[in-house]
Coordinates of C-alpha atoms and ligand atoms in Angstrom, one line a residue:
X498 CA 107.9 40.8 115.4
X499 CA 106.5 41.7 118.8
X500 CA 104.2 44.6 119.6
X501 CA 105.5 47.8 118.2
X502 CA 102.7 50.4 118.9
X503 CA 103.3 52.7 121.8
X504 CA 101.7 55.9 123.2
X505 CA 103.6 59.0 122.3
X506 CA 105.1 60.7 125.4
X507 CA 103.1 63.9 126.3
X508 CA 105.9 66.3 125.3
X509 CA 106.1 64.8 121.9
X510 CA 102.4 64.9 121.4
X511 CA 102.4 68.5 122.6
X512 CA 105.1 69.4 120.1
X513 CA 103.0 67.8 117.3
X514 CA 99.9 69.6 118.4
X515 CA 101.9 72.8 118.6
X516 CA 102.5 72.5 114.9
X517 CA 98.8 73.0 114.3
X518 CA 98.2 75.7 116.9
X519 CA 101.4 77.7 116.6
X520 CA 102.4 78.6 113.1
X521 CA 104.2 81.8 114.0
X522 CA 104.6 84.3 116.8
X523 CA 101.3 85.9 115.8
X524 CA 99.5 82.6 116.6
X525 CA 100.8 82.8 120.2
X526 CA 99.6 86.4 120.4
X527 CA 96.2 85.3 119.3
X528 CA 95.9 82.5 121.9
X529 CA 97.2 84.6 124.8
X530 CA 95.0 87.5 124.0
X531 CA 91.9 85.3 123.7
X532 CA 92.7 83.6 127.0
X533 CA 92.8 87.0 128.7
X534 CA 89.5 87.9 127.1
X535 CA 87.9 84.6 128.2
X536 CA 89.2 85.4 131.7
X537 CA 87.1 88.6 131.6
X538 CA 90.0 91.0 131.7
X539 CA 89.2 94.7 131.3
X540 CA 92.8 95.8 130.7
X541 CA 95.2 93.8 128.5
X542 CA 98.8 94.5 127.7
X543 CA 100.7 93.0 124.8
X544 CA 104.5 93.2 124.9
X545 CA 106.6 91.9 122.1
X546 CA 110.2 92.0 121.1
X547 CA 111.7 91.4 117.7
X548 CA 108.5 90.4 116.0
X549 CA 107.7 88.0 118.8
X550 CA 110.8 85.9 118.1
X551 CA 112.4 86.7 121.5
X552 CA 109.4 87.7 123.6
X553 CA 105.7 87.7 123.6
X554 CA 104.0 88.7 126.8
X555 CA 100.4 89.2 127.7
X556 CA 99.4 90.7 131.0
X557 CA 95.8 90.8 132.0
X558 CA 93.7 91.8 135.0
X559 CA 91.3 88.9 134.6
X560 CA 90.2 86.3 137.0
X561 CA 93.5 84.6 137.4
X562 CA 94.1 81.0 138.4
X563 CA 94.4 78.9 141.5
X564 CA 97.7 77.1 142.2
X565 CA 96.3 73.9 140.9
X566 CA 94.6 75.4 137.9
X567 CA 97.8 77.2 137.0
X568 CA 99.7 73.9 136.7
X569 CA 96.7 72.2 135.1
X570 CA 96.3 74.9 132.4
X571 CA 99.6 73.8 130.9
X572 CA 98.5 70.2 130.4
X573 CA 97.1 69.0 127.2
X574 CA 93.3 69.0 126.9
X575 CA 93.1 71.1 130.0
X576 CA 90.3 73.5 129.7
X577 CA 87.8 75.2 132.0
X578 CA 85.6 76.0 129.1
X579 CA 83.8 72.8 128.1
X580 CA 83.1 69.6 129.9
X581 CA 81.4 67.6 127.1
X582 CA 81.5 67.6 123.3
X583 CA 77.9 68.8 123.5
X584 CA 79.1 72.1 124.9
X585 CA 80.9 72.8 121.6
X586 CA 77.5 73.9 120.2
X587 CA 76.9 76.6 122.8
X588 CA 80.3 78.2 123.0
X589 CA 80.7 81.7 123.9
X590 CA 84.3 81.7 124.9
X591 CA 87.2 82.0 122.4
X592 CA 89.1 78.9 123.4
X593 CA 87.8 75.5 124.2
X594 CA 90.3 73.0 122.9
X595 CA 92.5 73.2 125.9
X596 CA 95.7 72.8 124.0
X597 CA 97.0 76.2 123.3
X598 CA 99.0 76.7 126.5
X599 CA 100.3 73.2 126.5
X600 CA 101.4 73.5 122.9
X601 CA 103.1 76.8 123.4
X602 CA 104.9 75.5 126.5
X603 CA 106.2 72.6 124.5
X604 CA 108.1 74.7 122.0
X605 CA 109.2 77.8 124.0
X606 CA 110.3 79.1 127.4
X607 CA 107.1 80.0 129.2
X608 CA 106.7 81.9 132.4
X609 CA 103.3 82.4 134.0
X610 CA 102.4 84.5 137.0
X611 CA 98.8 84.4 138.1
X612 CA 96.6 85.3 141.1
X613 CA 92.9 85.1 141.8
X614 CA 91.2 87.9 143.7
X615 CA 90.5 85.7 146.7
X616 CA 94.1 84.5 147.1
X617 CA 96.7 86.4 149.1
X618 CA 99.6 85.3 147.0
X619 CA 99.9 84.1 143.5
X620 CA 101.8 81.3 141.6
X621 CA 104.8 81.5 139.3
X622 CA 105.5 78.6 136.9
X623 CA 108.5 78.3 134.6
X624 CA 108.4 75.7 131.8
X625 CA 111.0 75.1 129.1
X626 CA 110.1 72.9 126.2
X627 CA 107.4 71.2 128.2
X628 CA 109.6 70.5 131.2
X629 CA 108.6 72.1 134.5
X630 CA 111.5 74.2 135.8
X631 CA 110.0 75.9 138.8
X632 CA 106.7 76.5 140.5
X633 CA 106.7 78.9 143.4
X634 CA 104.7 81.4 145.4
X635 CA 104.9 85.0 144.2
X636 CA 103.4 88.4 145.1
X637 CA 101.7 89.5 142.0
X638 CA 98.7 91.6 141.1
X639 CA 95.3 90.0 140.4
X640 CA 95.2 88.5 136.9
X641 CA 97.6 86.6 134.8
X642 CA 100.9 87.4 133.0
X643 CA 102.2 84.9 130.5
X644 CA 105.6 85.5 128.9
X645 CA 106.7 83.3 126.0
X646 CA 110.4 83.5 125.1
X647 CA 112.5 81.9 122.4
X648 CA 109.7 80.4 120.4
X649 CA 110.6 77.2 118.6
X650 CA 114.0 77.1 120.4
X651 CA 113.8 73.3 120.4
X652 CA 112.6 72.9 116.8
X653 CA 115.3 74.6 114.7
X654 CA 113.6 73.8 111.5
X655 CA 110.5 75.8 112.5
X656 CA 112.6 78.6 113.9
X657 CA 114.5 78.8 110.6
X658 CA 111.1 78.9 108.8
X659 CA 110.2 82.2 110.5
X660 CA 110.2 85.2 108.3
X661 CA 112.0 88.5 108.9
X662 CA 111.3 90.3 112.2
X663 CA 109.4 93.0 110.2
X664 CA 107.1 90.4 108.6
X665 CA 106.4 88.6 111.8
X666 CA 105.7 91.9 113.5
X667 CA 103.2 92.8 110.7
X668 CA 101.4 89.5 111.4
X669 CA 101.2 90.3 115.1
X670 CA 99.9 93.8 114.4
X671 CA 97.2 92.2 112.2
X672 CA 96.2 89.8 114.9
X673 CA 96.2 92.6 117.5
X674 CA 93.9 94.7 115.2
X675 CA 91.4 91.8 114.9
X676 CA 91.2 91.3 118.7
X677 CA 91.1 94.9 119.6
X678 CA 88.4 95.7 117.0
X679 CA 86.3 92.8 118.3
X680 CA 86.5 94.1 121.9
X681 CA 86.3 97.9 122.0
X682 CA 85.2 97.8 125.6
X683 CA 88.5 96.3 126.8
X684 CA 91.5 98.6 127.2
X685 CA 94.5 97.5 125.2
X686 CA 98.1 98.4 125.3
X687 CA 100.7 97.2 122.8
X688 CA 104.4 97.7 123.2
X689 CA 107.0 96.6 120.7
X690 CA 110.7 96.7 121.4
X691 CA 110.1 99.0 124.4
X692 CA 108.0 101.6 122.6
X693 CA 104.2 102.1 122.8
X694 CA 102.5 101.3 119.5
X695 CA 98.9 101.4 120.7
X696 CA 97.1 102.7 123.7
X697 CA 93.5 102.0 123.2
X698 CA 91.1 103.1 125.9
X699 CA 87.8 101.4 126.3
X700 CA 85.4 103.1 123.9
X701 CA 82.7 102.2 121.3
X702 CA 83.4 100.4 118.1
X703 CA 83.6 103.5 115.9
X704 CA 86.1 105.2 118.1
X705 CA 88.1 102.1 118.4
X706 CA 88.4 101.8 114.6
X707 CA 89.4 105.4 114.4
X708 CA 91.9 105.1 117.1
X709 CA 93.6 102.2 115.3
X710 CA 93.4 103.4 111.7
X711 CA 93.9 107.1 112.3
X712 CA 91.7 110.1 112.7
X713 CA 90.9 110.4 109.0
X714 CA 89.0 107.1 109.1
X715 CA 86.2 108.9 111.0
X716 CA 84.8 110.4 107.9
X717 CA 85.0 107.3 105.9
X718 CA 82.8 105.0 107.9
X719 CA 79.1 104.3 107.0
X720 CA 77.2 102.3 109.7
X721 CA 75.3 99.2 108.8
X722 CA 72.6 97.6 110.8
X723 CA 70.1 94.8 110.3
X724 CA 68.1 92.6 112.6
X725 CA 66.5 89.4 111.3
X726 CA 65.6 86.1 112.9
X727 CA 68.7 84.5 111.3
X728 CA 71.3 87.2 112.0
X729 CA 72.0 90.5 113.6
X730 CA 74.3 92.7 111.6
X731 CA 76.2 95.6 112.9
X732 CA 79.4 97.5 112.1
X733 CA 80.7 99.8 109.4
X734 CA 81.7 99.8 105.7
X735 CA 84.1 102.3 104.2
X736 CA 82.6 104.7 101.8
X737 CA 83.2 103.5 98.2
X738 CA 85.3 106.6 97.2
X739 CA 87.9 105.6 99.9
X740 CA 88.1 102.0 98.7
X741 CA 91.8 101.0 98.5
X742 CA 93.7 99.3 95.8
X743 CA 94.8 96.7 98.1
X744 CA 92.7 94.5 100.4
X745 CA 93.5 96.4 103.6
X746 CA 90.7 96.8 106.1
X747 CA 88.4 93.9 105.7
X748 CA 87.1 92.4 108.9
X749 CA 84.3 89.9 109.5
X750 CA 83.5 88.9 113.1
X751 CA 81.0 86.2 113.7
X752 CA 79.8 86.1 117.3
X753 CA 82.7 88.4 118.0
X754 CA 85.3 86.1 116.6
X755 CA 87.4 87.2 113.6
X756 CA 86.7 84.9 110.7
X757 CA 87.6 84.7 107.0
X758 CA 84.7 84.0 104.7
X759 CA 85.3 84.3 101.0
X760 CA 81.5 83.7 100.5
X761 CA 80.4 86.7 102.6
X762 CA 83.2 88.7 101.2
X763 CA 81.6 88.2 97.9
X764 CA 78.3 89.4 99.3
X765 CA 80.0 92.6 100.3
X766 CA 81.6 93.0 97.0
X767 CA 78.4 92.6 95.2
X768 CA 76.7 95.2 97.4
X769 CA 79.4 97.7 96.3
X770 CA 79.0 96.8 92.6
X771 CA 79.0 99.8 90.4
X772 CA 80.2 102.1 93.1
X773 CA 83.9 101.2 93.1
X774 CA 86.5 102.2 90.6
X775 CA 88.2 99.4 88.8
X776 CA 90.8 97.5 90.9
X777 CA 89.7 98.8 94.2
X778 CA 88.4 96.8 97.1
X779 CA 85.8 97.7 99.7
X780 CA 86.8 98.1 103.3
X781 CA 84.5 96.8 106.1
X782 CA 84.2 96.0 109.7
X783 CA 81.2 93.7 109.9
X784 CA 79.8 92.0 113.0
X785 CA 77.4 89.1 112.5
X786 CA 75.6 87.7 115.5
X787 CA 74.1 84.2 114.8
X788 CA 72.8 81.3 116.8
X789 CA 76.0 79.4 117.8
X790 CA 74.2 76.2 116.9
X791 CA 73.9 77.3 113.3
X792 CA 77.6 77.6 112.7
X793 CA 80.7 75.3 112.8
X794 CA 83.8 77.3 113.6
X795 CA 85.8 74.2 114.3
X796 CA 86.5 73.2 110.8
X797 CA 89.9 74.8 110.9
X798 CA 92.4 74.4 113.8
X799 CA 93.2 78.1 114.0
X800 CA 89.6 78.8 113.9
X801 CA 89.3 81.6 111.3
X802 CA 87.3 79.7 108.8
X803 CA 83.6 79.2 109.4
X804 CA 80.6 77.2 108.0
X805 CA 77.1 78.5 108.2
X806 CA 73.9 76.4 108.1
X807 CA 72.0 78.9 105.9
X808 CA 74.7 80.6 103.8
X809 CA 72.4 81.7 101.0
X810 CA 70.0 83.7 103.2
X811 CA 72.9 85.2 105.1
X812 CA 74.5 86.3 101.8
X813 CA 71.2 88.0 100.7
X814 CA 70.6 89.7 104.0
X815 CA 74.1 91.1 104.2
X816 CA 74.2 92.3 100.7
X817 CA 70.9 94.1 100.9
X818 CA 71.8 95.6 104.3
X819 CA 75.0 97.1 102.9
X820 CA 73.3 98.3 99.7
X821 CA 70.6 100.0 101.8
X822 CA 73.2 101.8 104.0
X823 CA 75.2 102.9 101.0
X824 CA 72.1 104.1 99.2
X825 CA 71.1 106.2 102.2
X826 CA 74.5 107.7 102.3
X827 CA 74.4 108.4 98.6
X828 CA 71.2 110.3 98.8
X829 CA 72.4 112.4 101.7
X830 CA 76.1 112.7 101.2
X831 CA 76.7 115.4 103.8
X832 CA 75.2 113.5 106.6
X833 CA 77.8 112.6 109.2
X834 CA 76.9 109.4 110.9
X835 CA 77.3 109.2 114.7
X836 CA 79.1 112.4 114.7
X837 CA 81.6 112.6 117.5
X838 CA 82.9 116.1 118.0
X839 CA 86.1 114.9 119.7
X840 CA 87.2 113.0 116.7
X841 CA 86.2 115.5 114.2
X842 CA 89.5 116.6 112.8
X843 CA 89.6 115.9 109.1
X844 CA 92.3 116.6 106.6
X845 CA 90.7 119.9 105.6
X846 CA 90.8 121.5 109.0
X847 CA 94.4 120.4 109.8
X848 CA 96.0 121.3 106.6
X849 CA 97.4 124.7 106.1
X850 CA 96.1 124.6 102.6
X851 CA 93.1 122.4 102.8
X852 CA 92.7 120.0 100.0
X853 CA 90.3 117.2 100.7
X854 CA 91.1 113.8 99.1
X855 CA 89.5 113.9 95.7
X856 CA 88.8 110.5 94.4
X857 CA 86.0 110.4 91.9
X858 CA 83.7 107.4 91.7
X859 CA 82.6 106.8 88.2
X860 CA 79.3 105.2 88.5
X861 CA 78.6 105.4 84.8
X862 CA 81.8 103.8 83.7
X863 CA 81.5 100.9 81.2
X864 CA 84.6 99.9 79.4
X865 CA 82.6 98.7 76.4
X866 CA 80.4 101.8 76.0
X867 CA 80.6 103.9 72.9
X868 CA 82.4 107.2 72.5
X869 CA 79.2 109.3 72.8
X870 CA 79.3 109.3 76.6
X871 CA 82.9 110.5 76.6
X872 CA 82.0 113.5 78.7
X873 CA 80.7 111.5 81.6
X874 CA 84.0 109.8 82.2
X875 CA 85.6 110.9 85.4
X876 CA 88.8 109.1 84.7
X877 CA 89.7 111.0 81.6
X878 CA 90.3 114.4 83.0
X879 CA 92.1 113.0 86.0
X880 CA 94.7 111.4 83.9
X881 CA 95.4 113.9 81.2
X882 CA 97.7 115.7 83.7
X883 CA 99.7 112.6 84.1
X884 CA 100.0 112.2 80.4
X885 CA 101.4 115.6 80.1
X886 CA 103.8 114.5 82.8
X887 CA 104.8 111.6 80.7
X888 CA 105.5 113.9 77.8
X889 CA 107.8 115.9 79.9
X890 CA 109.7 112.8 80.5
X891 CA 110.0 112.1 76.9
X892 CA 110.7 115.4 75.4
X893 CA 111.1 117.8 78.3
X894 CA 113.6 118.4 81.0
X895 CA 117.3 117.5 80.9
X896 CA 117.5 114.9 83.6
X897 CA 114.4 113.1 82.5
X898 CA 115.7 112.9 79.0
X899 CA 118.6 110.8 80.3
X900 CA 116.2 108.1 81.4
X901 CA 114.6 108.1 78.0
X902 CA 117.7 107.9 76.0
X903 CA 118.7 104.8 77.9
X904 CA 115.3 103.4 76.9
X905 CA 116.0 104.1 73.3
X906 CA 119.2 102.1 73.4
X907 CA 117.3 99.1 74.8
X908 CA 114.6 99.4 72.2
X909 CA 117.1 99.1 69.4
X910 CA 117.9 95.7 70.8
X911 CA 114.3 94.7 70.8
X912 CA 113.6 96.1 67.4
X913 CA 115.0 93.1 65.7
X914 CA 112.3 90.9 67.0
X915 CA 108.9 92.5 66.3
X916 CA 109.2 95.8 64.5
X917 CA 110.3 96.6 61.0
X918 CA 113.6 98.5 60.8
X919 CA 111.9 101.8 60.4
X920 CA 109.6 101.4 63.3
X921 CA 112.2 99.9 65.5
X922 CA 113.7 102.9 67.2
X923 CA 111.0 105.5 66.9
X924 CA 107.4 104.6 66.3
X925 CA 106.2 108.1 66.1
X926 CA 104.3 108.1 62.8
X927 CA 103.5 104.4 62.9
X928 CA 99.7 104.2 63.0
X929 CA 98.0 103.4 66.3
X930 CA 94.5 103.6 67.5
X931 CA 92.7 103.1 70.7
X932 CA 90.1 100.3 71.1
X933 CA 87.4 100.2 73.8
X934 CA 89.4 102.8 75.8
X935 CA 91.4 99.9 76.9
X936 CA 93.7 98.7 74.2
X937 CA 96.1 100.3 71.8
X938 CA 96.3 98.7 68.4
X939 CA 99.2 99.1 66.0
X940 CA 101.1 97.3 63.3
X941 CA 104.3 95.4 63.5
X942 CA 106.5 93.6 61.0
X943 CA 104.7 90.3 61.3
X944 CA 101.1 91.6 61.7
X945 CA 99.2 93.3 64.4
X946 CA 99.9 94.4 68.0
X947 CA 97.3 94.8 70.7
X948 CA 98.5 96.5 73.9
X949 CA 96.7 96.8 77.2
X950 CA 97.2 100.5 77.9
X951 CA 97.0 100.3 81.7
X952 CA 99.4 97.5 82.0
X953 CA 101.8 99.1 79.6
X954 CA 101.9 102.3 81.4
X955 CA 102.3 100.5 84.7
X956 CA 105.4 98.8 83.3
X957 CA 106.9 102.0 82.0
X958 CA 106.3 103.8 85.3
X959 CA 107.5 100.9 87.4
X960 CA 110.8 100.8 85.7
X961 CA 111.1 104.5 86.0
X962 CA 110.4 104.5 89.7
X963 CA 112.6 101.5 90.3
X964 CA 115.5 103.2 88.7
X965 CA 114.8 106.4 90.6
X966 CA 115.1 104.5 93.9
X967 CA 118.2 102.7 92.8
X968 CA 120.2 105.5 91.3
X969 CA 118.7 108.0 93.8
X970 CA 118.5 110.7 91.1
X971 CA 115.1 112.3 91.4
X972 CA 113.3 115.5 90.8
X973 CA 110.9 116.7 93.4
X974 CA 108.1 119.1 92.7
X975 CA 108.3 121.7 95.5
X976 CA 104.9 122.5 97.1
X977 CA 104.0 126.1 97.6
X978 CA 102.4 125.3 101.0
X979 CA 103.6 122.2 102.7
X980 CA 100.8 119.7 103.4
X981 CA 100.4 118.2 106.8
X982 CA 98.8 114.7 106.9
X983 CA 97.6 112.6 109.8
X984 CA 98.4 108.9 110.0
X985 CA 97.9 106.1 112.5
X986 CA 101.0 105.1 114.5
X987 CA 101.6 101.9 112.6
X988 CA 101.4 103.8 109.3
X989 CA 103.9 106.3 110.7
X990 CA 106.2 103.3 111.6
X991 CA 105.8 102.1 108.0
X992 CA 106.7 105.6 106.6
X993 CA 109.8 105.7 108.8
X994 CA 110.8 102.3 107.4
X995 CA 110.5 103.5 103.8
X996 CA 111.5 107.1 104.2
X997 CA 114.7 106.8 102.2
X998 CA 112.9 105.3 99.2
X999 CA 110.1 107.9 99.4
X1000 CA 112.7 110.6 99.2
X1001 CA 114.3 108.8 96.3
X1002 CA 110.9 108.8 94.6
X1003 CA 110.6 112.6 94.9
X1004 CA 108.7 113.0 98.2
X1005 CA 110.1 115.6 100.6
X1006 CA 108.8 114.8 104.1
X1007 CA 109.3 115.5 107.7
X1008 CA 107.9 113.8 110.8
X1009 CA 106.0 116.4 112.9
X1010 CA 104.7 114.1 115.6
X1011 CA 104.1 110.4 116.1
X1012 CA 100.9 110.7 114.0
X1013 CA 101.7 113.4 111.6
X1014 CA 104.0 114.2 108.7
X1015 CA 104.5 117.3 106.6
X1016 CA 105.1 117.0 102.9
X1017 CA 106.9 119.8 101.1
X1018 CA 107.7 118.1 97.8
X1019 CA 106.1 115.4 95.6
X1020 CA 107.2 113.4 92.6
X1021 CA 106.4 115.2 89.3
X1022 CA 103.6 112.8 88.3
X1023 CA 101.7 113.0 91.5
X1024 CA 99.0 115.7 91.8
X1025 CA 98.8 117.6 95.0
X1026 CA 95.0 116.8 95.3
X1027 CA 95.7 113.1 95.0
X1028 CA 98.5 113.0 97.5
X1029 CA 96.6 111.8 100.5
X1030 CA 95.1 108.9 98.6
X1031 CA 98.3 108.0 96.9
X1032 CA 100.3 107.9 100.1
X1033 CA 97.5 105.9 101.8
X1034 CA 97.7 103.3 99.0
X1035 CA 101.5 103.3 99.0
X1036 CA 101.6 102.6 102.7
X1037 CA 98.9 100.0 102.8
X1038 CA 100.4 98.2 99.8
X1039 CA 103.8 98.3 101.6
X1040 CA 102.3 96.9 104.8
X1041 CA 100.4 94.1 103.1
X1042 CA 103.1 93.2 100.6
X1043 CA 105.8 93.1 103.2
X1044 CA 104.2 90.0 104.5
X1045 CA 104.6 88.1 101.2
X1046 CA 108.4 88.8 101.0
X1047 CA 110.2 87.8 97.9
X1048 CA 110.0 91.5 96.9
X1049 CA 112.4 94.2 97.8
X1050 CA 111.2 97.4 99.3
X1051 CA 112.0 99.3 96.1
X1052 CA 109.9 96.8 94.1
X1053 CA 107.0 97.0 96.4
X1054 CA 106.9 100.8 96.4
X1055 CA 107.4 101.1 92.7
X1056 CA 104.6 98.7 92.2
X1057 CA 102.3 100.6 94.5
X1058 CA 103.0 103.9 92.9
X1059 CA 102.8 102.7 89.3
X1060 CA 99.4 101.2 90.1
X1061 CA 98.1 104.5 91.4
X1062 CA 99.5 106.6 88.7
X1063 CA 99.2 104.6 85.5
X1064 CA 96.4 105.3 83.0
X1065 CA 93.4 103.1 83.4
X1066 CA 90.9 101.3 81.3
X1067 CA 88.5 104.1 80.3
X1068 CA 91.1 106.8 79.9
X1069 CA 91.1 108.2 76.4
X1070 CA 94.5 108.7 74.9
X1071 CA 95.3 111.1 72.0
X1072 CA 97.4 110.0 69.2
X1073 CA 100.6 111.4 70.5
X1074 CA 100.1 109.8 73.9
X1075 CA 99.4 106.5 72.3
X1076 CA 102.6 106.6 70.3
X1077 CA 104.6 107.7 73.2
X1078 CA 103.2 104.9 75.3
X1079 CA 104.0 102.3 72.7
X1080 CA 107.5 103.7 72.2
X1081 CA 108.3 103.8 75.9
X1082 CA 106.9 100.3 76.4
X1083 CA 109.4 98.8 74.0
X1084 CA 112.1 100.8 75.6
X1085 CA 111.5 98.9 78.9
X1086 CA 113.8 96.2 80.1
X1087 CA 110.8 93.9 80.2
X1088 CA 107.9 94.9 77.9
X1089 CA 105.8 91.7 77.8
X1090 CA 104.7 91.3 81.4
X1091 CA 103.3 93.9 83.7
X1092 CA 104.8 94.4 87.2
X1093 CA 101.7 92.4 88.4
X1094 CA 102.6 89.5 86.2
X1095 CA 99.9 90.2 83.6
X1096 CA 100.4 90.0 79.8
X1097 CA 100.9 93.5 78.4
X1098 CA 100.4 92.9 74.7
X1099 CA 99.5 90.2 72.3
X1100 CA 100.4 89.9 68.6
X1101 CA 98.3 88.5 65.8
X1102 CA 100.3 87.4 62.8
X1103 CA 99.4 88.1 59.2
X1104 CA 99.0 84.4 58.8
X1105 CA 96.4 84.2 61.6
X1106 CA 94.5 87.0 60.0
X1107 CA 94.6 85.4 56.6
X1108 CA 93.5 82.1 58.0
X1109 CA 90.4 83.8 59.3
X1110 CA 89.4 84.8 55.8
X1111 CA 89.8 81.3 54.3
Ligands
ADP166 P1 91.4 76.8 126.2 O1 91.5 78.3 126.1 O2 91.1 76.2 124.9 O3 90.6 76.4 127.3 P2 94.2 77.1 126.8 O4 95.3 76.1 126.7 O5 94.3 78.3 126.0 O6 92.9 76.3 126.4 O7 94.0 77.4 128.3 C1 93.7 76.4 129.2 C2 93.0 76.9 130.5 O8 93.8 77.8 131.2 C3 91.8 77.8 130.1 O9 90.6 77.0 129.9 C4 91.7 78.7 131.3 O10 90.9 78.0 132.4 C5 93.1 78.8 131.8 N1 93.7 80.1 131.4 C6 94.5 80.3 130.4 N2 94.9 81.6 130.3 C7 94.3 82.2 131.3 C8 94.2 83.6 131.7 N3 94.9 84.6 131.1 N4 93.5 83.9 132.8 C9 92.8 82.9 133.5 N5 92.8 81.6 133.1 C10 93.5 81.3 132.0
MG167 MG1 92.8 79.4 124.9

């Protein structure tokens, strides 16, 4: 056989490289925005259509390119940012690999218009799948506009692999957030399908965060600051009582570049230790400035993972810095940091009937403590109301009873398996007791049953909410005074998307403006005082879960709501509640696994017990 090795044609090589650089429309958004920033633009516009599947365009007022550079920029390994491998260690630009534009051009229709300040006229280039279609002279403002259409048009397999428009849109919004937070002094616009999603004027970091995540964020931020030889830390953490049940707002920037670092994330978590309620996650916007020579950001092609030379010290410094700030804030809780009168509209002042979000942080909580410190438990009081609510379901109102009677039918089916005949249908009267404020223990035909109370209640509520949404038969608790709540624009978009399901769950709501809704009715189990928190959680869960797909909207919402409303570890349940819980659990369609795929109960057989005594 003769020689068989040949060099890949450029367009094939570019398509392969594109596989690394461009996973989805959001990757294109990231590359284009970063190029605009590297070109020192002060105003950047992002325009997308259909989650970026049909159009992604970035327009900047940066330095633009010469005729030759415009053409060159679309070649592989074409970069103005480094000239030798050594430069890699002193980077202060976003890009440096010189392959983004070439890769994008290889798998899409790309149109570039660009002009430098010193040039009279600019250049327009059209490329389709790596082939140059036209290059001509145009009259265009200073700066660069790059439009990317029909991404993956020539790689059908990749195009098919794209998720729904909604999901791809979410990824773009996430990417936009990261870039916009890292560069508050640049003005950003973001248009999607012709409507303006964000208009972010050049401001400071705090105002930028507030502008993106909504007015109410203002009161949640605690500044952090630290300067050592190794690192300069700056930014904000979210007060522990506003911690969310989903990992929403968690941002690390190293030398102004968004990165993911499980290790540093752990440092933040440990600084919050003891301040967070179970199953909540801290929010943060943390900027670390380190010597570029002490990091390697190039270990991952999309450049979000990072390696530090001295991780251990960084960990310790970050942790103590956050602890310090949180400590300060604990001692002086009324202090408003960096108070900015323009942004100072909290819930309280905008509601007709001001109810501030009341989330209690139980600093003394210990799931294994004894019953003497009962009184200290914040969680107990909070949830008794919901328990009463649950009883209404079981014994109370007409419509609710329907739900329950259908449960009973189901439980007859199950009774054959683990309960004795007498216990099968109605376990009221069967002994139960609560263990460690976490488990319910009871007897069954074959031995002993240990139920995780939180997971069991989640399952019960989940099925209830799911059926509410599906059969659209709900009760709403009318509020005496409607509550008006402020949200960010993207949250409002999410609320619009799930409006029908929210109504089916028992919320009565109306859109007042593009950042405000008015609530006049809530589901029976929701307490008015907890409404803002619960809605926040619902929306952020919806926004983050929508990305994972595989779940329907009803499932996502039912999951989010049951997580918020279910009893928790630490809640004390009286006998009646315990029995009702066990009863309803075994009336569920699925009683073994929680909506979050966790085991709800275990059984220990007589034999296993007897064997222990051998
Ligand atoms: P990299 O950013 O890694 O250098 P890219 O393929 O993203 O590689 O861009 C190649 C080159 O094109 C850049 O180095 C820069 O000189 C030029 N360029 C790209 N986008 C812009 C822009 N918006 N304004 C000015 N120059 C740009
Ligand atoms: Mg680049």
